[in-house]
């Protein structure tokens, strides 16, 4: 069982940067593949970024276009999403997730553990 908790969301102007964090409060975080998803009002949950358990392999949603970077610190059971050049369409609730599956996991259905989400709002 892995308990996840996000932090660091907030309000930022378009073009600005924000780093959100996800801490594993329990469980063996380093043995899980991880990801960030987001959900905008009235829309479904979409993949922002995913990483293998080592963090060496990553995959990003097409909309990221090099603006975001996922990193993980297994020693401290934490992962981060650095977001640069934010756009109003990046607004949404950002969730971190962990999966017992190996590799890059892109489908939300394959993630067993989820955080409660953190709100990111980008003003124009």
Short mmCIF file of C-alpha atoms in Angstrom, two decimals:
data_model
loop_
_atom_site.label_atom_id
_atom_site.label_comp_id
_atom_site.label_asym_id
_atom_site.label_seq_id
_atom_site.Cartn_x
_atom_site.Cartn_y
_atom_site.Cartn_z
CA UNK A 1 0.00 0.00 0.00
CA UNK A 2 1.37 3.41 -1.00
CA UNK A 3 -0.12 6.65 0.29
CA UNK A 4 0.62 9.71 -1.82
CA UNK A 5 0.26 13.40 -1.04
CA UNK A 6 0.73 16.26 -3.50
CA UNK A 7 1.76 19.78 -2.62
CA UNK A 8 2.91 22.97 -4.30
CA UNK A 9 -0.06 23.87 -6.45
CA UNK A 10 -1.28 27.43 -6.72
CA UNK A 11 -2.00 30.40 -8.92
CA UNK A 12 0.58 31.54 -11.47
CA UNK A 13 0.53 33.88 -14.43
CA UNK A 14 0.87 32.61 -17.98
CA UNK A 15 4.53 32.16 -18.85
CA UNK A 16 5.44 31.48 -15.24
CA UNK A 17 6.77 28.37 -13.54
CA UNK A 18 5.62 26.10 -10.77
CA UNK A 19 6.98 22.96 -9.16
CA UNK A 20 4.61 20.49 -7.59
CA UNK A 21 5.67 17.62 -5.37
CA UNK A 22 4.35 14.22 -4.46
CA UNK A 23 5.47 12.50 -1.29
CA UNK A 24 4.90 8.85 -0.52
CA UNK A 25 3.73 8.79 3.08
CA UNK A 26 3.90 5.02 3.29
CA UNK A 27 4.88 2.07 1.15
CA UNK A 28 7.95 1.30 -0.91
CA UNK A 29 7.83 4.15 -3.39
CA UNK A 30 11.00 3.17 -5.24
CA UNK A 31 9.45 -0.05 -6.50
CA UNK A 32 6.64 1.67 -8.36
CA UNK A 33 6.29 3.29 -11.71
CA UNK A 34 4.89 6.80 -11.28
CA UNK A 35 3.04 9.46 -13.17
CA UNK A 36 1.38 12.83 -13.06
CA UNK A 37 -2.13 13.18 -14.46
CA UNK A 38 -4.30 16.23 -14.66
CA UNK A 39 -7.98 16.94 -14.96
CA UNK A 40 -9.46 20.19 -16.16
CA UNK A 41 -13.07 21.15 -15.38
CA UNK A 42 -15.46 19.18 -17.55
CA UNK A 43 -12.69 17.05 -19.03
CA UNK A 44 -11.29 13.60 -18.44
CA UNK A 45 -8.05 12.77 -16.68
CA UNK A 46 -5.03 12.95 -19.01
CA UNK A 47 -1.44 11.87 -18.68
CA UNK A 48 1.04 14.66 -18.08
CA UNK A 49 4.18 12.60 -17.49
CA UNK A 50 5.15 9.07 -16.52
CA UNK A 51 8.38 7.54 -15.32
CA UNK A 52 9.79 4.08 -14.71
CA UNK A 53 10.72 3.06 -11.20
CA UNK A 54 14.31 4.22 -11.70
CA UNK A 55 13.23 7.48 -13.27
CA UNK A 56 15.54 6.98 -16.20
CA UNK A 57 12.71 6.40 -18.66
CA UNK A 58 10.03 9.06 -19.02
CA UNK A 59 7.14 9.89 -21.31
CA UNK A 60 5.21 13.13 -21.61
CA UNK A 61 1.86 14.10 -23.00
CA UNK A 62 2.03 15.71 -26.44
CA UNK A 63 0.85 19.02 -25.06
CA UNK A 64 3.92 19.29 -22.81
CA UNK A 65 6.18 20.25 -25.72
CA UNK A 66 9.32 20.29 -23.57
CA UNK A 67 7.89 22.61 -20.90
CA UNK A 68 7.59 20.11 -18.02
CA UNK A 69 10.05 17.76 -16.36
CA UNK A 70 9.28 14.84 -14.06
CA UNK A 71 11.93 13.78 -11.59
CA UNK A 72 11.94 11.40 -8.69
CA UNK A 73 14.03 11.08 -5.56
CA UNK A 74 13.58 7.49 -4.45
CA UNK A 75 15.80 7.96 -1.41
CA UNK A 76 13.30 10.49 -0.09
CA UNK A 77 10.20 8.85 -1.59
CA UNK A 78 9.31 12.00 -3.48
CA UNK A 79 8.72 12.99 -7.05
CA UNK A 80 8.38 16.36 -8.67
CA UNK A 81 6.88 18.01 -11.71
CA UNK A 82 8.67 21.15 -12.79
CA UNK A 83 6.39 23.18 -15.05
CA UNK A 84 7.73 26.07 -17.09
CA UNK A 85 6.12 28.45 -19.57
CA UNK A 86 2.70 27.64 -18.18
CA UNK A 87 -0.39 28.34 -20.24
CA UNK A 88 -3.98 28.97 -19.14
CA UNK A 89 -4.94 25.62 -20.66
CA UNK A 90 -2.63 23.94 -18.13
CA UNK A 91 -5.15 24.81 -15.43
CA UNK A 92 -6.53 21.80 -13.61
CA UNK A 93 -6.13 19.45 -10.70
CA UNK A 94 -2.86 17.58 -10.87
CA UNK A 95 -2.68 14.08 -9.41
CA UNK A 96 0.31 11.89 -8.75
CA UNK A 97 -0.06 8.15 -9.11
CA UNK A 98 1.95 5.00 -8.52
CA UNK A 99 1.69 1.60 -10.17
CA UNK A 100 3.09 -1.82 -9.33
CA UNK A 101 3.52 -2.45 -13.05
CA UNK A 102 6.97 -2.22 -14.54
CA UNK A 103 7.94 0.35 -17.15
CA UNK A 104 6.18 3.42 -18.51
CA UNK A 105 2.49 3.19 -17.70
CA UNK A 106 0.31 5.61 -19.66
CA UNK A 107 -3.22 4.48 -18.80
CA UNK A 108 -4.73 5.74 -15.57
CA UNK A 109 -6.58 2.47 -15.08
CA UNK A 110 -3.27 0.72 -14.37
CA UNK A 111 -2.39 2.94 -11.42
CA UNK A 112 -3.38 1.53 -8.04
CA UNK A 113 -2.42 4.46 -5.83
CA UNK A 114 -3.42 8.10 -6.16
CA UNK A 115 -2.91 11.32 -4.28
CA UNK A 116 -5.74 13.67 -3.46
CA UNK A 117 -4.71 16.20 -6.12
CA UNK A 118 -3.38 19.74 -6.09
CA UNK A 119 -4.95 22.66 -7.94
CA UNK A 120 -2.89 24.51 -10.52
CA UNK A 121 -4.41 27.67 -11.94
CA UNK A 122 -2.75 29.66 -14.71
CA UNK A 123 -4.12 33.13 -15.33
CA UNK A 124 -3.89 34.86 -18.69
#
